[in-house]
Every structure is written in C-alpha cells, then in structure tokens.
Coordinates of C-alpha atoms in Angstrom, one line a residue:
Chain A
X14 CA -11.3 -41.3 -41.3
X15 CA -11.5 -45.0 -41.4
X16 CA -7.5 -44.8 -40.4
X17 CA -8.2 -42.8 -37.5
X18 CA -10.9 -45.4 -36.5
X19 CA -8.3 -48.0 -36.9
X20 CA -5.8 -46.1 -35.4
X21 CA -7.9 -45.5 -31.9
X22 CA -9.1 -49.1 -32.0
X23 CA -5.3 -50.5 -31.8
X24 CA -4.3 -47.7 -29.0
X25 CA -7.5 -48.8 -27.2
X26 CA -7.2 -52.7 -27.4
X27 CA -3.2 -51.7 -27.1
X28 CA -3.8 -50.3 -23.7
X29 CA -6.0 -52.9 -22.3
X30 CA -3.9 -55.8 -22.8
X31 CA -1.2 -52.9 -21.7
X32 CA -3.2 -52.8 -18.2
X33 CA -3.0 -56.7 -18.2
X34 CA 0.8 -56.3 -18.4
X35 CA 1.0 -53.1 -16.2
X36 CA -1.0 -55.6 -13.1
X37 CA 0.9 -58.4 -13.4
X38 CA 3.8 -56.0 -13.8
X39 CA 2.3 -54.1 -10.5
X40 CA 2.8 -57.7 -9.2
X41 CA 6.3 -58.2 -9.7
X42 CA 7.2 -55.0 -8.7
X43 CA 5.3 -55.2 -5.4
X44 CA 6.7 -58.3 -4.1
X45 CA 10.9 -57.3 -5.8
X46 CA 10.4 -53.7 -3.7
X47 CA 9.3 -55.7 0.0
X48 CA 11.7 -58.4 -0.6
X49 CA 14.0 -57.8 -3.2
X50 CA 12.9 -61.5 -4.8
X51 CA 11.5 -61.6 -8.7
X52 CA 8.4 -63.7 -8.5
X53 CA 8.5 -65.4 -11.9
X54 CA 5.7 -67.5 -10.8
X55 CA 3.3 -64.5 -11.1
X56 CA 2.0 -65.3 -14.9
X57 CA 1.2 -68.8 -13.2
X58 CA -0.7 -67.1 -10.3
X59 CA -2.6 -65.2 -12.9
X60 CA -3.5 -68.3 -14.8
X61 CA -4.5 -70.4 -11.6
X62 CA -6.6 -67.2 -10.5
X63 CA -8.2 -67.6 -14.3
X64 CA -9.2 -71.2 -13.7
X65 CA -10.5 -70.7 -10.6
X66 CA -13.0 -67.9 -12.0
X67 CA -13.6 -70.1 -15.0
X68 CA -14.7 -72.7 -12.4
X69 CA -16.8 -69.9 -9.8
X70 CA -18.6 -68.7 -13.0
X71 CA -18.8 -70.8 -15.6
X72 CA -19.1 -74.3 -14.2
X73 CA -20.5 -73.5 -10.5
X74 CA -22.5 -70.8 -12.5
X75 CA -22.0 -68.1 -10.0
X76 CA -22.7 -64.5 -11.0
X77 CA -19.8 -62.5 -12.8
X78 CA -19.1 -60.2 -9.7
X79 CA -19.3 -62.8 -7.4
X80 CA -17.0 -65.0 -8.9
X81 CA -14.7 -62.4 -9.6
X82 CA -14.5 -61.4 -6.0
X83 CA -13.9 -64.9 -4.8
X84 CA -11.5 -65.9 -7.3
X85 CA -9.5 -63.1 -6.2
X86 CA -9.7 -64.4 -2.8
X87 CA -8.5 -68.0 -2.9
X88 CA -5.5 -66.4 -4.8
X89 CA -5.2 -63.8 -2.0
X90 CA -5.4 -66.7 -0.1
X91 CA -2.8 -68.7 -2.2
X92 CA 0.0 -66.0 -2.4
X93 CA -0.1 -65.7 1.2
X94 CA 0.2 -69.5 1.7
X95 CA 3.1 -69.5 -1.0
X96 CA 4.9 -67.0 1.2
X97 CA 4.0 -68.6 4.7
X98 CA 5.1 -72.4 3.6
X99 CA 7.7 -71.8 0.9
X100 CA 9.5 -68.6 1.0
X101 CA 9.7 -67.7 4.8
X102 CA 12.0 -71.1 5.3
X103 CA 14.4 -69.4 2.5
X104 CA 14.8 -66.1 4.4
X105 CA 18.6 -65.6 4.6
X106 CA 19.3 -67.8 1.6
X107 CA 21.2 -66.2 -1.3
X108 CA 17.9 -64.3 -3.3
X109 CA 19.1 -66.3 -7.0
X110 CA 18.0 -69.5 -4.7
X111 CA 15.0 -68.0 -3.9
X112 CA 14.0 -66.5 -7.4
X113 CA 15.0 -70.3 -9.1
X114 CA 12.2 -71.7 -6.5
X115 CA 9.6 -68.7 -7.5
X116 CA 10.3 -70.3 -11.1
X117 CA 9.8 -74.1 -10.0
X118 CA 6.2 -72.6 -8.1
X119 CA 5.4 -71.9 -11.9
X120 CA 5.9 -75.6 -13.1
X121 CA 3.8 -76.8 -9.8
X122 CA 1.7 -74.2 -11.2
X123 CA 1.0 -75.3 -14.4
X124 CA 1.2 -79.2 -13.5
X125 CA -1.6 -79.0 -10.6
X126 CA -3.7 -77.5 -13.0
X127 CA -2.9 -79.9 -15.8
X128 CA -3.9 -83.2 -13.5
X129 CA -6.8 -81.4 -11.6
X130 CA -10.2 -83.1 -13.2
X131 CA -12.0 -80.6 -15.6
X132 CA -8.9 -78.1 -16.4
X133 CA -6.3 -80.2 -18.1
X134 CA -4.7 -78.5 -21.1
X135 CA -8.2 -77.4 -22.8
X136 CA -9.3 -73.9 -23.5
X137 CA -11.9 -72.4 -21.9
X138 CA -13.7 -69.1 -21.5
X139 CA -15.7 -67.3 -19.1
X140 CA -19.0 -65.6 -20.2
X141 CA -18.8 -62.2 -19.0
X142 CA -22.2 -60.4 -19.1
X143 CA -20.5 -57.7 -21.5
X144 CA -18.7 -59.5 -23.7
X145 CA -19.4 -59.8 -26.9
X146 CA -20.4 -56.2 -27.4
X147 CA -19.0 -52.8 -28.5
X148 CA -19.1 -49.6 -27.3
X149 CA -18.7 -45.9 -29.2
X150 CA -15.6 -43.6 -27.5
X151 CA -15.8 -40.7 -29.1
X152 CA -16.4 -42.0 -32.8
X153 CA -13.7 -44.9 -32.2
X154 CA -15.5 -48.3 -31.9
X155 CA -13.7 -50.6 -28.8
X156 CA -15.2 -54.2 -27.3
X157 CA -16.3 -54.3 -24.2
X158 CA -14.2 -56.9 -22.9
X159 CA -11.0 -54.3 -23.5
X160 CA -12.9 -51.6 -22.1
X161 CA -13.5 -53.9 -18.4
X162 CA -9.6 -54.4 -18.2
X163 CA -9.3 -51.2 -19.1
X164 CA -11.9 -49.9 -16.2
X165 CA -10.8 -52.4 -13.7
X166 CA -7.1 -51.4 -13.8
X167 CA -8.0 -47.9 -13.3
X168 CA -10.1 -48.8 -10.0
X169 CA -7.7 -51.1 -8.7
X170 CA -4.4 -48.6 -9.2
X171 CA -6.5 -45.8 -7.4
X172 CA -7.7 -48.2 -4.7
X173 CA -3.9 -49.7 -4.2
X174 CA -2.9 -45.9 -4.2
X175 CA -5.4 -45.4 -1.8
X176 CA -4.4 -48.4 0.4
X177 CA -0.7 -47.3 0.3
X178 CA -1.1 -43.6 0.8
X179 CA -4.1 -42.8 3.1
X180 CA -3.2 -46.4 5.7
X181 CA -1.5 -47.4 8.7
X182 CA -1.6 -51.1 7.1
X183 CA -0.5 -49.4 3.5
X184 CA 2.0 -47.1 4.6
X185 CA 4.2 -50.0 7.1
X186 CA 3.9 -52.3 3.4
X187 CA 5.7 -49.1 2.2
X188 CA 8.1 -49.0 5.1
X189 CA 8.5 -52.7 5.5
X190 CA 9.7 -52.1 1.5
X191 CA 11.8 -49.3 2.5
X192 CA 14.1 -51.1 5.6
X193 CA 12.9 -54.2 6.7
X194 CA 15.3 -53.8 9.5
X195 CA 14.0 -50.3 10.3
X196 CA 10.3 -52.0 10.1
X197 CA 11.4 -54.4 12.4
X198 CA 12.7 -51.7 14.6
X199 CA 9.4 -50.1 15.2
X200 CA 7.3 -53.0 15.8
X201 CA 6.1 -53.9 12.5
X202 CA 5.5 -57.6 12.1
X203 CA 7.5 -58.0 8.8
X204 CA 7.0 -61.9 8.2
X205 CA 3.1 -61.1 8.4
X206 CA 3.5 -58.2 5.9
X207 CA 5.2 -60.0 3.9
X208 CA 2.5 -62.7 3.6
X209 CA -0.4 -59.8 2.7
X210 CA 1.9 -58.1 -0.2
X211 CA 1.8 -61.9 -2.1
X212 CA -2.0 -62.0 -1.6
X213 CA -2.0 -58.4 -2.9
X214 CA -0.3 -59.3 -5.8
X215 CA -2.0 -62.9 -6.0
X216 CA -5.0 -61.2 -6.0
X217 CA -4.6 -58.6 -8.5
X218 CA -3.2 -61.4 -10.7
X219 CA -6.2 -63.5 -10.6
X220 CA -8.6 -60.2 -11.2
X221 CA -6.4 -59.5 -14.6
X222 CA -6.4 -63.5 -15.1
X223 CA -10.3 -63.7 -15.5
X224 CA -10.6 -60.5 -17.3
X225 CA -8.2 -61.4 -19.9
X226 CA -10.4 -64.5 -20.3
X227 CA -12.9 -63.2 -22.7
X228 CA -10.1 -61.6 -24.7
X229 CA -8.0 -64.6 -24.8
X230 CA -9.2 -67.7 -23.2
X231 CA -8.3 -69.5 -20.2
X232 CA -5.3 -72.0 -20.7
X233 CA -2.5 -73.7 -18.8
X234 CA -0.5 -71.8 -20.6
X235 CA -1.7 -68.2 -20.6
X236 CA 0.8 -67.2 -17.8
X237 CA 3.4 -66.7 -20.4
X238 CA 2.0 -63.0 -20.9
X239 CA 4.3 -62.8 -17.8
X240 CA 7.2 -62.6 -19.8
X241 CA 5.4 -59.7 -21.6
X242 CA 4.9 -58.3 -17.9
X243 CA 8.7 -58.3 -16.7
X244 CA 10.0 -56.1 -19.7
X245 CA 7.3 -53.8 -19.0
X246 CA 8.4 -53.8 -15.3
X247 CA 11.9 -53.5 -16.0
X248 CA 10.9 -50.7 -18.6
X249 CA 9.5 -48.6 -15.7
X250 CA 12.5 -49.1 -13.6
X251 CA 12.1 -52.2 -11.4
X252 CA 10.8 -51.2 -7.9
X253 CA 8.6 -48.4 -9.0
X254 CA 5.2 -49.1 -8.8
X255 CA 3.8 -45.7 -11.2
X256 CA 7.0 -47.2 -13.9
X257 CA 5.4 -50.9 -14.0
X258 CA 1.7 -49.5 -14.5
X259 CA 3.5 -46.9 -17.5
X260 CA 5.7 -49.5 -19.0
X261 CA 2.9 -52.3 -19.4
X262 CA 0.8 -49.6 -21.3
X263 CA 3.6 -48.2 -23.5
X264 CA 4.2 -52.1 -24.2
X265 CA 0.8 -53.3 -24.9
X266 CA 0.3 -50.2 -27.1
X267 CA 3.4 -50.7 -29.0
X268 CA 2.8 -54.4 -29.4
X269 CA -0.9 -53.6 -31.0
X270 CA 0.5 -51.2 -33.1
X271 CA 3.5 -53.3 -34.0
X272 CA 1.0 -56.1 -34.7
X273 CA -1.4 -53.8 -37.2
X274 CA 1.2 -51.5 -38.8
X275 CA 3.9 -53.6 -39.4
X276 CA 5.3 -57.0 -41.4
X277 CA 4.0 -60.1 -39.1
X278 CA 6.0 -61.2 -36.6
X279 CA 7.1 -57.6 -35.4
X280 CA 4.6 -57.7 -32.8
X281 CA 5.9 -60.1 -30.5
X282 CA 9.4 -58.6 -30.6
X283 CA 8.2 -55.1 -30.6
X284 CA 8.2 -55.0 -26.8
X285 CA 12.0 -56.3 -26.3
X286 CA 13.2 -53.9 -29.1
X287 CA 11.5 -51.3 -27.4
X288 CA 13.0 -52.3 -24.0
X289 CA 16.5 -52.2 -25.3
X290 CA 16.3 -49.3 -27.0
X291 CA 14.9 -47.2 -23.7
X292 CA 17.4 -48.7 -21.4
X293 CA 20.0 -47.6 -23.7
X294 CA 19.5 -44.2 -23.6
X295 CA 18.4 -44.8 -19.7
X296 CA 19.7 -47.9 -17.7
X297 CA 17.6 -46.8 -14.7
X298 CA 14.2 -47.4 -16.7
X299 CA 12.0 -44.8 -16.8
X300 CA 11.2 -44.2 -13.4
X301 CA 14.1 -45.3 -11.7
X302 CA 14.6 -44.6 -8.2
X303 CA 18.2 -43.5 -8.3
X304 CA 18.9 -43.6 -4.9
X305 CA 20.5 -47.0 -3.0
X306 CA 17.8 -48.4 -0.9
X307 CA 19.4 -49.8 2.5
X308 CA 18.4 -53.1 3.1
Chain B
X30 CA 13.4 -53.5 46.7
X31 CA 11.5 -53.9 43.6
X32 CA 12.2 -55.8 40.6
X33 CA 14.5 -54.1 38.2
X34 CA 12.3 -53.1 34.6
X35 CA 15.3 -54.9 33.1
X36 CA 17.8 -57.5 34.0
X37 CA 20.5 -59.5 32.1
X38 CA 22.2 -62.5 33.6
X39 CA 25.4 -64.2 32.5
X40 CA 23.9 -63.6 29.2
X41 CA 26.4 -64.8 26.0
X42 CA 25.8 -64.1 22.5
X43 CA 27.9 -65.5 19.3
X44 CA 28.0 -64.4 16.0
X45 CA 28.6 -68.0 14.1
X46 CA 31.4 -69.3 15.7
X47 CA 32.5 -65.8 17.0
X48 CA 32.0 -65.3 20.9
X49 CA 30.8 -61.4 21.1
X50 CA 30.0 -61.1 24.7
X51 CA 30.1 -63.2 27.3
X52 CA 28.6 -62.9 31.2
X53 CA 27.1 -60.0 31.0
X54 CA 24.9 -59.2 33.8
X55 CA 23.3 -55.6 34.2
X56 CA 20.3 -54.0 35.6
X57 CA 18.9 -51.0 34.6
X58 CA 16.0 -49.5 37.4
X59 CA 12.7 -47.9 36.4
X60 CA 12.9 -44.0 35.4
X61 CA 16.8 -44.5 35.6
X62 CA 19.4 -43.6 32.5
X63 CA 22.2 -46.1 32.8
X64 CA 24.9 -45.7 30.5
X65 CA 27.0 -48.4 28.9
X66 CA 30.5 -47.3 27.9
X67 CA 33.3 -49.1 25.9
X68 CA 35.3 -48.4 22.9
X69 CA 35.1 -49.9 19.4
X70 CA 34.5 -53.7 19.0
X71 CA 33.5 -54.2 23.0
X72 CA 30.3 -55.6 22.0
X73 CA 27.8 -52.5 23.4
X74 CA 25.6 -52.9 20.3
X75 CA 25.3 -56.7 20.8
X76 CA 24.2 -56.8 24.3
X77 CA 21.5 -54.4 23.0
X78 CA 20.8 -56.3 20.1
X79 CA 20.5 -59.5 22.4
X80 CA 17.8 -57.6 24.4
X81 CA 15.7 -56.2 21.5
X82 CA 15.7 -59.7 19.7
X83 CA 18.3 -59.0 16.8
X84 CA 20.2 -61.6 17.8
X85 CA 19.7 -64.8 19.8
X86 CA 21.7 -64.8 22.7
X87 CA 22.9 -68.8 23.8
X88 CA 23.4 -68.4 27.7
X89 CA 22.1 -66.0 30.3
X90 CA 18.2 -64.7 31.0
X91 CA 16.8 -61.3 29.9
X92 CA 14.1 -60.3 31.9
X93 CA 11.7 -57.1 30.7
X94 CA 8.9 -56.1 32.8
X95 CA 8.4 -59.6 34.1
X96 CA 8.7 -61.6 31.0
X97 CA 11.5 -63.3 29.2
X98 CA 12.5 -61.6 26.5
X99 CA 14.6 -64.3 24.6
X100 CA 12.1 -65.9 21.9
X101 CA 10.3 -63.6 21.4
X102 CA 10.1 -61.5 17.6
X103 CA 12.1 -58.1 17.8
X104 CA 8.5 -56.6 16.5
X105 CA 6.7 -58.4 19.5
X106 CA 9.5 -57.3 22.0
X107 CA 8.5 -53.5 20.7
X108 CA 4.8 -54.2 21.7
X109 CA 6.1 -55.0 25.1
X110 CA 7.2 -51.5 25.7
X111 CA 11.2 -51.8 25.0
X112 CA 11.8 -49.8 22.0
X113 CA 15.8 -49.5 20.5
X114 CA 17.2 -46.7 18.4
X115 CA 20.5 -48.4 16.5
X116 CA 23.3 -46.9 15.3
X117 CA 22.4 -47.0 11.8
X118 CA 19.6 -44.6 12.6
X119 CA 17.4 -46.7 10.0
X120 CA 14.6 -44.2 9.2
X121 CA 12.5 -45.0 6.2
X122 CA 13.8 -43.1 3.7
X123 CA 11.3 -42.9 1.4
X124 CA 8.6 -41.7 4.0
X125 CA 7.9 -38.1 5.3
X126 CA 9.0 -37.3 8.7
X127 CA 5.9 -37.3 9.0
X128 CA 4.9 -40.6 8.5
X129 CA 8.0 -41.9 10.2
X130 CA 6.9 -41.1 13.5
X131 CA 3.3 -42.4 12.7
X132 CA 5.4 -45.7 11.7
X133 CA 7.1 -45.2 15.1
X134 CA 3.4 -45.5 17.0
X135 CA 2.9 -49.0 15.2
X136 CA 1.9 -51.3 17.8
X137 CA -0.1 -48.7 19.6
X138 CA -4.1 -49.0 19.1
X139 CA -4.7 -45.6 20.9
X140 CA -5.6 -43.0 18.1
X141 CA -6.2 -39.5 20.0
X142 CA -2.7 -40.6 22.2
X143 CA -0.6 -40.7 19.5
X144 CA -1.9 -37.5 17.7
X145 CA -0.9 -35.9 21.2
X146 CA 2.4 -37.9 21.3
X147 CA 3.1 -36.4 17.1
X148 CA 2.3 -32.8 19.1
X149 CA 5.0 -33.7 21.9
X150 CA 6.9 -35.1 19.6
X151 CA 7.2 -31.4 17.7
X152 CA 7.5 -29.6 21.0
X153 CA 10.2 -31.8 21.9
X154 CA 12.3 -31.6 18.8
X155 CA 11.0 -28.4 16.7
X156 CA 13.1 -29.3 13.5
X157 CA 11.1 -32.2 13.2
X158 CA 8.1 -29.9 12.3
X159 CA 9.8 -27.8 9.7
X160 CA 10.8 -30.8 7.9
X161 CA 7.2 -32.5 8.2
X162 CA 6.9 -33.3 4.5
X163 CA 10.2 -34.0 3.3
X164 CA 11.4 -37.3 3.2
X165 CA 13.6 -38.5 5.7
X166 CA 16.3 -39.1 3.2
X167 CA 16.5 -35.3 2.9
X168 CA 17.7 -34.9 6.3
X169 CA 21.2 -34.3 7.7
X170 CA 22.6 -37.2 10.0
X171 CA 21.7 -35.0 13.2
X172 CA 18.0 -34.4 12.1
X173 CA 18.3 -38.2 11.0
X174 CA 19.1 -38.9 14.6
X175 CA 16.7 -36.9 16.4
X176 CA 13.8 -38.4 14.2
X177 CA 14.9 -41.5 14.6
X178 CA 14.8 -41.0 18.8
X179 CA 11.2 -38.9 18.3
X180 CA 10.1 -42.6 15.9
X181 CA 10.9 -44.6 19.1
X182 CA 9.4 -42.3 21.3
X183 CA 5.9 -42.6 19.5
X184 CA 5.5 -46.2 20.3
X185 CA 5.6 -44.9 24.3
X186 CA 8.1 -47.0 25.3
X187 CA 8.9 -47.8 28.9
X188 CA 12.4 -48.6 28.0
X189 CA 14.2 -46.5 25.7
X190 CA 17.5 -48.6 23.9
X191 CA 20.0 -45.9 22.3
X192 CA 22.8 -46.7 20.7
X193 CA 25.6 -44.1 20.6
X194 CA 22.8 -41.6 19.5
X195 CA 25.9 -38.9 19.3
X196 CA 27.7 -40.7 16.4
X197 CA 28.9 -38.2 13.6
X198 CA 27.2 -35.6 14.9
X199 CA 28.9 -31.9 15.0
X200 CA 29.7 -30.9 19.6
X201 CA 26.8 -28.5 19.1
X202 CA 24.4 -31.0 18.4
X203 CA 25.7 -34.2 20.6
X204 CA 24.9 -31.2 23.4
X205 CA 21.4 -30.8 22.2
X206 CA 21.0 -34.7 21.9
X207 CA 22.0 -35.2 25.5
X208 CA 19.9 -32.1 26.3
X209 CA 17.1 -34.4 25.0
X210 CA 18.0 -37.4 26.4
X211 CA 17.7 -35.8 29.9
X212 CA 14.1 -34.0 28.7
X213 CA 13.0 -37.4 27.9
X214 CA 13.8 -39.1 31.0
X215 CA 12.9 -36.2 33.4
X216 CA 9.0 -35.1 31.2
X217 CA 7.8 -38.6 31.0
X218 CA 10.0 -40.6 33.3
X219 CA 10.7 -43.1 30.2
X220 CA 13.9 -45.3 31.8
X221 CA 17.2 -45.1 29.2
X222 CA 19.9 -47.5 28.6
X223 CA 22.1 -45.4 26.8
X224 CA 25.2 -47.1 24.5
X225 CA 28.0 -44.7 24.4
X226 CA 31.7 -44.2 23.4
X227 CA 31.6 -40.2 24.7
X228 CA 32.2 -41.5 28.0
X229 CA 32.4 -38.1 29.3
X230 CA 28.8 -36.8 28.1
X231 CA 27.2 -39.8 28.9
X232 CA 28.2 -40.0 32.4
X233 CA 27.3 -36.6 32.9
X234 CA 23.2 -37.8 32.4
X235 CA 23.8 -41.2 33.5
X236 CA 22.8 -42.0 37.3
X237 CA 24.6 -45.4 37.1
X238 CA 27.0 -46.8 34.3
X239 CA 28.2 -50.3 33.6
X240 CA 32.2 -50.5 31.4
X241 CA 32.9 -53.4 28.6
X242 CA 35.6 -53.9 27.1
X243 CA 36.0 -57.4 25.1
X244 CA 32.7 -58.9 25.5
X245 CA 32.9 -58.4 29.1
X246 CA 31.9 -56.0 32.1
X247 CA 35.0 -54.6 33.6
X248 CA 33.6 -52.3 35.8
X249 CA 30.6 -50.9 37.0
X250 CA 29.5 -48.1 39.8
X251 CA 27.4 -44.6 40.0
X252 CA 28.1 -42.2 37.2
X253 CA 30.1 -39.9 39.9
X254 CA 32.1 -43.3 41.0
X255 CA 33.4 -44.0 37.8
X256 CA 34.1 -40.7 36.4
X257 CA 36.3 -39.6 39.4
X258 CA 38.3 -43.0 38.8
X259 CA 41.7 -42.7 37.5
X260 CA 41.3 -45.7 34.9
X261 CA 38.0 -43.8 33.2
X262 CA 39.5 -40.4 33.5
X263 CA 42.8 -41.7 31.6
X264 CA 41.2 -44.0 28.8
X265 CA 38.2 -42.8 28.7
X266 CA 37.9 -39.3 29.3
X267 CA 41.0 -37.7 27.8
X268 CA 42.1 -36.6 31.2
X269 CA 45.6 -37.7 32.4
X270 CA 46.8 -37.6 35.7
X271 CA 50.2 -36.1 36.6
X272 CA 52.3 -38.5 37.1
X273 CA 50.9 -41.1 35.1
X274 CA 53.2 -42.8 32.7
X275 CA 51.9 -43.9 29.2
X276 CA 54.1 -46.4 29.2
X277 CA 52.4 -48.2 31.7
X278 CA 49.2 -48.3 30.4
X279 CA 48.2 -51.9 29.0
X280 CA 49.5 -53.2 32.4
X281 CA 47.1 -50.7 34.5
X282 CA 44.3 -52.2 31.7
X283 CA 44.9 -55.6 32.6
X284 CA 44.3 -55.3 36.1
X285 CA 40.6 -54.7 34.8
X286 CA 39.9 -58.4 33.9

C-alpha cells in the first residue's frame, strides 16, 4: 500500500512540474507556429515574471491573486514590448539570426535582474496562502503547491482553448499562424498579432514562474527548466499546441519517476532518453502535423 | 465625369534591382469589370500587388476612393474597401470553410451584416455550404478558388482585385467562375479588376480591358475593341486570320511598343 502511496505521490508531483514544462512548452510552441522563431528566451521570461511576483507579493505585500494577476501583466506587457522593439526590426532576416537574438534576450534577462537592487543572485520565495499544506486524492497524499500548478494549468489550457476556438481575436492568432500572407490578405493586422501571441506566452510564463516558486524558489537562474520545456515541445511535435501540453506531462512524470525509482542522476537525463527514443520510432513527435504549412 | 474608384499613374515597381513594371497608368470606374490581360512574366500580379500594398511601388500615384494608397499596410488598405484574391489562392488551411470566410469579414465591426453576407455567401457559391466544416486544405483547387473569392467578398469590398481566379481549374469550372464573377458585379454592383491570361473569357465579362506585355501597357480599349483586333485575336485568342503569316509575327509584336 505504502508503494502505491509512493507511486501516486511521484505521478502527482510528476505532473505538476510536467504542467510547468507543458506552459512554458505552450510558450514556445505559440510564438514557433505564428512566426516560425524558437524563443529561447522563454525560461528567462518565466523567471523575470517570478521576480516580479516575488516583488508584488512578498515585498510590496500584495495579496496572492492580486499579485499573480499583475505579474502576469507586466510580462504580457514585456513580451509584447520584446516583439514591438526587438523582433519586428528583424522581419525578413534569416530566422537562425533571429533565434541567436531570442537567446542574447535571455542573457539581458538574467543580467537586468542580477544588477536590479533587491533581486541579485539570492533565492527567494513567495508565500502562497496554500503552501505548506497537503491535501488527500483518493488515499494518495499530494502538497498543495503541486496541486495549484496542477489546477492553474488546467484553467489556463481550457481558457486558451477557449480564446482560440470560440474568437474573432483567437481564431485570426490561428490564421495569422496558418499564412501570414493569407492573414495579411484579409485584413488582419499581422505585426499587432504578433505582439499579443508574445504577451500570451509572456504571460503564461510568468503565471507558471510564480507558481513554481513555492516548489522551487525564485532564482536568476530558474529559467533553465526551459531546457526541460523544449524537449517536451519537440516531443509533442513542434507547432502543436495539444503535443507541447502532452509532452511536458509525459516528461515531468518520467523525470519524477526516473528521480524515485532509479540510481541518482537518471532523473535529469530521463527526459532526453525519453525524447530520443520517441523520435526514433516517430520523427514527427507525437502530434506532428504532417502536412507542409505554406508560409 | 466623376472620379474614377481607382487610378494608377506612371506607377513603377522594382523587385531589388529588377524593373517589373514601369508607366503604368489605368483606371478602373465604379461598378465596372476591367480586365487586365498579358501572358506569363508581364508583370499583371505586380501592378496588383503595388495596389494592395505587397509591394512598394517607387514612381507613379495610386489613388483608391480618394486616398493614396501607397504607405499604407496591405491589412489597412483591406479596411479601405479594396480587397485582392492572389493567385496562390492562400486560404487558411487549417481553418474550416467556415471560419475562413468569417476571417474574410475581419475588418468589418457589423455583426448581423456579416451573418447575412455568410448566408449570401452560400447562396452564391452552394459548395461552400457542403463543405462548411472541413478544413480548407480538404478542398480541390476549384472549391479552393471559389472560397478564396467568397473570403474576399465577406470583407464587402468596393473593389474586388482577382488574380487569374481561372488558373488550373478544369473549362467547366473557369465557366462557373466567370459565371460568378458576372453574379458578383451585376447583385451587388462590387467594381472588378480582373488579372487574366484567358484573354478570351475575360473579355467576354470585361466592359473595358487594359494589355501588358513587359512591364508595360501596350494597348488598351472596350472589351469589344480589343477582341475584334487582329493582334488580340492572333496572340491572344487562338484565332488566326487567313492570310496571316507566322513568320511575321514578332515584327507585327513590335509595332506594339
């Protein structure tokens, strides 16, 4: 019984830092399908959105939700900004040059928030009103600071699918993803929808960044779980948002597993074995959409 | 006489270093269909790229509807009424027919209008309704076609850009396209520049018709003008006078210029 116990706590912790991957993942996959660029800079964004909760809630003293809300905005805010003053200059440059600069946004990243006064390279955490204690699932014991990650993935994946599906707004991000050519041919404004799907995935970032928080801790270095977050996107099939959010739960999953289970040090490798091994038997990923997208 | 609802003067467009057309002037009248002919290469899809914003033209002045189009975003320059169906028919493929014709009413604001335009749309082109649900990728290239003219139609455009919107398509259906060209310009009066190489077809809806060839106009006059004349019958038509030798062709071309 007491395996069983162990065995549901891993798949249940597993799947929470899975649903950190699967956002960030979400991320990635957002921003590659509208404009074909890899945002490595989207652990970064995470962290950044992280230390601006830390400061809403734990130094300003803001309630939980509150802070939340509004660290999500300055990120939305952020992401958008990135696009507008960095990326929309490189349209028409060769995407490689474009990708290398997503990855030099990281290092500003990580250096503005090493110089800014009260962040620096210490560790920090943000008192969430639930952490700290457990709750009972069905005879398997689980903290309540996976269960939030776990709960706040599964309202932001129906309320992007929601946004996507059911708008005018969601479905011209999904056409503009589609043909930008096409998009432009109908009237949409492309540059501006551009803009709004890096403060979606800014956004989302930051809400995973300060959740994570009381799991982890907030550090100038936590946006490394980004290089968890690509395999699990490419795992999916890179470009398909339902593969990203199913490839960063298989990986979190098999990395808590890996980590309990097995001789220490298989848990950090555990995801890449697990990567190459699936896109051997499938190159596509799992989800792969087979067919040539038109650009 | 009133201002044309579209005007190009001495306009010039280069791709890099590469002139593609050069002093063309054209007008096409409200609730007209003028037709603009030439064979591969002439440059018909740039001077309609020029107008629609795709590319930057250097020289010349485009005026839509009282404003200057050049400068202006090819997604603004749909919000000004001038939408343009290209030859790469570019639906979304990903989206239901369906949602590719609410993509088409973008810029437009006016909910119960468009719900009425989706219904006109289906009256219009009943294949469109069968296929509702399926993506677009699941349609033939004619079906392709015809959504992509119903997706411009739905942004209620006063000026309808087509570019050879018979390409690839089996004789039935070009007849049923041009069918629906005329539908379109006769129900709502919607004025048409149409970009053709089926000279024949598209002088048959066409009230007036401009010829390039090389970047430039050669020759322009009222659909009936131009397809009684010799050189369009010959080159462009298919139809060869007795008496004509082929032999003497590219001198009889060169007169154009």
């Amino acid at each position: 019984m007491q395996g069983l116990n162990d065995f549901g706590q891993m798949l249940l912790s597993g799947a929470s830092i899975g649903c950190v991957y699967a956002i960030v993942a979400l991320g990635f996959v957002l921003i590659y399908k509208a404009s074909e660029v890899i945002n490595f800079a989207q652990g970064d964004l995470m962290m950044l959105g992280a230390f601006l909760g830390y400061t809403f809630i734990g130094v300003l003293g803001m309630p939980f939700l509150v802070g939340v809300g509004l660290a999500m905005l300055c990120m939305g805010l952020v992401g958008a900004a990135l696009d507008r003053v960095v990326l929309r200059p490189m349209v028409g440059q060769p995407v490689f040059a474009i990708v290398i600069i997503t990855i030099g946004i990281g290092f500003v990243i990580r250096s503005v928030v090493i110089v800014t006064p009260g962040w620096g390279t210490e560790t920090y955490t943000i008192a969430a009103p639930y952490a700290g204690g457990v709750s009972a699932l069905g005879g398997v014991t689980v903290g309540n600071e996976h269960l939030a990650i776990i709960i706040a993935a599964i309202v932001l994946i129906a309320a992007l699918y929601a946004f996507f599906r059911y708008t005018t707004l969601g479905l011209a991000m999904q056409a503009t993803s589609q043909s930008q050519l096409a998009a432009y041919h109908v009237g949409i404004p492309v540059k501006t929808i551009l803009s709004m799907i890096w403060a979606i995935s800014a956004a989302t970032a930051a809400l995973v960044g300060v959740l994570l928080a009381p799991v982890t801790f907030v550090h100038v270095n936590m946006g490394f779980i980004g290089l968890k977050a690509f395999p699990a996107a490419v795992l999916g099939g890179f470009g398909s948002i339902p593969g990203a959010i199913v490839g960063g739960l298989i990986i979190g999953i098999v990395e808590a597993l890996a980590g309990f289970y097995l001789p220490q040090g298989f848990k950090d490798v555990a995801a890449y074995v697990l990567l190459l091994v699936v896109l051997a038997l499938r190159p596509q990923g799992l989800f792969g959409q087979t067919a040539a997208k038109k650009v | 006489m009133a201002e044309p609802l579209l005007a190009l003067r001495n306009v010039e467009t280069y791709y890099g270093p590469v002139l593609a057309i050069q002093g063309i002037s054209l007008e096409v009248r409200e609730a007209s269909i003028v037709a603009l002919l030439g064979s591969n290469g002439a440059g018909k899809s740039t001077v309609l790229k020029s107008i629609s914003g795709f590319v930057e033209p250097q020289k010349g002045t485009i005026r839509f509807a009282g404003q200057d189009l050049p400068g202006h975003e090819p997604d603004a320059i749909v919000g000004l009424g001038l939408s343009h169906v290209p030859e790469e028919r570019e639906v979304f493929p990903f989206l239901s027919v369906r949602e590719n014709l609410l993509m088409g009413a973008f810029t437009r604001r006016d909910r119960d209008a468009v719900r009425a335009d989706l219904e006109r749309m289906y009256g219009l082109f009943p294949i469109l309704r069968e296929r509702l649900d399926q993506p677009a990728l699941s349609l033939s290239g004619g079906e392709q076609q015809v959504l992509a003219i119903a997706r411009a139609l739905m942004a209620s455009p006063k000026l309808l850009l087509l570019d050879e919107p018979s390409l690839g398509l089996s004789p039935r259906l070009v007849g049923e396209i041009f069918t629906v060209i005329r539908r379109i310009n006769g129900e709502s009066g919607t004025t048409i520049l149409l970009v053709e190489q089926n000279a024949g077809k598209a002088l048959e809806v066409a009230e007036y018709a401009y010829v390039i060839e090389v970047g430039r106009i050669v020759m322009e006059g009222s659909a009936r003008d131009l397809a009684d004349k010799p050189d369009i019958r010959e080159f462009y038509l298919g139809l060869k006078e007795q008496g004509v030798r082929s032999v003497r062709r590219w001198k009889r071309k060169k007169l154009w210029r």
